[in-house]
Amino acid sequence: RAPRGPRLPAASPSSITAAPPAGGRCASPARLTVVDLVASPSTASLRGDAHPAIDVWSYGGGVPGPTIRAVQGSRLRVNFRNRLPTETTVHWHGLRLPNAMDGVPHLTQPPVPPGGGFTYEFDLPDAGTYWYHSHLRSSEQVERGLYGALVVEERRPPVVDRELTWVLDDWRLTREGRLAEGFAAPHDVAHAGRIGNLVTVNGRAPQDVRVRRGERIRLRLVNAANARIFGLQFDGHQPQVIAIDGQPVAPHAPERGTVVLAPGMRTDLLIDAAGRPGDSHAVGDVFYPRAAYDLLRLVYEEAVLREPTSSAPRTLAANPVPEPDLASSQSHELRFEGGMHGGLHRARLDGRTVEFMSLVRAGKAWAVNGVVADSHVHEPVLTFERGQSYRLVFVNDTRWHHPMHLHGHAFRVLSRNGRPTRHREWQDTVLMAPDERVEVAFVADNPGDWMLHCHILEHQDGGMMAVVRVT
């Protein structure tokens, strides 16, 4: 690996957990969690206290915004206020919620103007690790800091000694230490997206994390970056994946020992601290082999909690996601094309056939089934009958990675390039490698018009998004 990189604070982001108000409207038999959330300009010490603070936009005055915590089966009400100089919305990424609460501008709600507000309220049927972020001009507003974690606690959580949340991000800073402008620049749109030059965990340059021998730690990972894909390796440890995108999975070691986390994705790990007092173990980011570095170190304190456990973690209780009936399912193919070095020569934009280089000059570079999206509102690429099972074959006909995110639903990942997946994991954001075919299945049980888009935000802005309709 390259010289050791930035380090992480041991503390997780601040959280908000509200007690249920008397007489509040609740999902039976649950309670109501009420949160006030304000978006506003602020500053953040992204590089540490020894450096000047950087101008950002934030929820609740911090980056990331406050971690919202509630219990599975409860109801969440978020009283949102916009104190930014521009309009915005809040999207609740990964949650199966009513369409009107999904936070997509013009498609599910009007944008919230400066000085305005909006109340988001919905039930929380699924436990897991989720997050929230702006969905208006996302490549700018998320990059400026508008995101935070949302944790829905299980009714019977696994027994651990400590829980940590790491919200991973990167930032593109100028030589003067300011956030670089040029959001959704044509080069970023047509290539890998906006990759930053400063990596942060929980809004800070990473620092060592102190652990004790014998600890069992639950680590919730959230990738809030615009485009960077993380591939984390925990030297000297054998983490067990227990949930992906909030959905439980049979505990297993990550493939090739690497936890791959694309933008929008989340992974829950159980880590048994089996090192010796005084040991120091790197957590490396190796996704881009020529730019591998150590994100941070796990440093063992002299005090020992206990001798490490040999007990295997139990599988978390499944969320009530409906199982697709593959025998009766209908199948559709969605082909993703475009980007530099690809085979897209022309595509349809605003009803016209446009040559590829003309698309690039217009800030576009990507198409779904030959159509380039210019806004969140357009004709559905597919219409689904409510309650019917569907298979979608995602075809990545490009030279670039794409994490494809479906709003309002979770889907089973059935196969990659025709080979069945080992864990048939539920996800809402699935990473496709160049030239890869990924087959997923789900029940279209949530009515409304829903976004399906690449979560590399420059690719989304560059046209790789579509609407699917559930009637």
PDB file of C-alpha atoms in Angstrom, residues 93 192 223 225-229 245 260-265 336 394 396 400-406 411 416 427-433 452-457 459-460 464:
ATOM      1  CA  HIS A  93     -32.250   6.334   1.351  1.00  0.00           C
ATOM      2  CA  ALA A 192     -15.673   7.989 -12.687  1.00  0.00           C
ATOM      3  CA  ASN A 223     -20.752   5.455   2.048  1.00  0.00           C
ATOM      4  CA  ALA A 225     -19.309   9.946  -1.076  1.00  0.00           C
ATOM      5  CA  ASN A 226     -20.381  11.266  -4.455  1.00  0.00           C
ATOM      6  CA  ALA A 227     -18.338   8.735  -6.392  1.00  0.00           C
ATOM      7  CA  ARG A 228     -15.560   7.064  -4.393  1.00  0.00           C
ATOM      8  CA  ILE A 229     -15.909   3.313  -3.889  1.00  0.00           C
ATOM      9  CA  ASP A 245     -28.093  -2.099   2.898  1.00  0.00           C
ATOM     10  CA  VAL A 260     -16.703  -3.194  -0.844  1.00  0.00           C
ATOM     11  CA  LEU A 261     -18.893  -0.167  -0.282  1.00  0.00           C
ATOM     12  CA  ALA A 262     -20.060   1.872  -3.278  1.00  0.00           C
ATOM     13  CA  PRO A 263     -21.809   5.246  -2.937  1.00  0.00           C
ATOM     14  CA  GLY A 264     -25.195   4.793  -1.277  1.00  0.00           C
ATOM     15  CA  MET A 265     -24.383   1.355   0.145  1.00  0.00           C
ATOM     16  CA  PHE A 336     -26.963   1.283 -19.005  1.00  0.00           C
ATOM     17  CA  PHE A 394     -29.212  -4.750 -15.197  1.00  0.00           C
ATOM     18  CA  ASN A 396     -23.649  -2.431 -17.557  1.00  0.00           C
ATOM     19  CA  TRP A 400     -17.214   2.257 -15.502  1.00  0.00           C
ATOM     20  CA  HIS A 401     -18.679   1.031 -12.195  1.00  0.00           C
ATOM     21  CA  HIS A 402     -22.277   1.927 -11.380  1.00  0.00           C
ATOM     22  CA  PRO A 403     -24.096   1.443  -8.041  1.00  0.00           C
ATOM     23  CA  MET A 404     -27.754   1.266  -9.113  1.00  0.00           C
ATOM     24  CA  HIS A 405     -30.265   2.389  -6.483  1.00  0.00           C
ATOM     25  CA  LEU A 406     -34.013   1.708  -6.518  1.00  0.00           C
ATOM     26  CA  PHE A 411     -34.582  -6.453  -4.121  1.00  0.00           C
ATOM     27  CA  ARG A 416     -23.973 -11.904 -11.540  1.00  0.00           C
ATOM     28  CA  GLN A 427     -30.130  -4.711  -1.327  1.00  0.00           C
ATOM     29  CA  ASP A 428     -31.426  -1.364  -2.514  1.00  0.00           C
ATOM     30  CA  THR A 429     -28.131  -0.304  -4.133  1.00  0.00           C
ATOM     31  CA  VAL A 430     -26.222  -2.884  -6.181  1.00  0.00           C
ATOM     32  CA  LEU A 431     -22.752  -2.269  -7.591  1.00  0.00           C
ATOM     33  CA  MET A 432     -22.162  -3.310 -11.195  1.00  0.00           C
ATOM     34  CA  ALA A 433     -18.647  -3.698 -12.544  1.00  0.00           C
ATOM     35  CA  LEU A 452     -33.939   4.157 -10.349  1.00  0.00           C
ATOM     36  CA  HIS A 453     -30.520   5.718 -10.790  1.00  0.00           C
ATOM     37  CA  CYS A 454     -26.780   5.397 -10.484  1.00  0.00           C
ATOM     38  CA  HIS A 455     -25.615   6.621  -7.083  1.00  0.00           C
ATOM     39  CA  ILE A 456     -22.417   8.035  -8.475  1.00  0.00           C
ATOM     40  CA  LEU A 457     -24.069  11.407  -8.329  1.00  0.00           C
ATOM     41  CA  HIS A 459     -23.620   9.894 -13.394  1.00  0.00           C
ATOM     42  CA  GLN A 460     -27.134  10.554 -12.074  1.00  0.00           C
ATOM     43  CA  MET A 464     -28.274   7.717 -15.725  1.00  0.00           C
TER      44      MET A 464
END
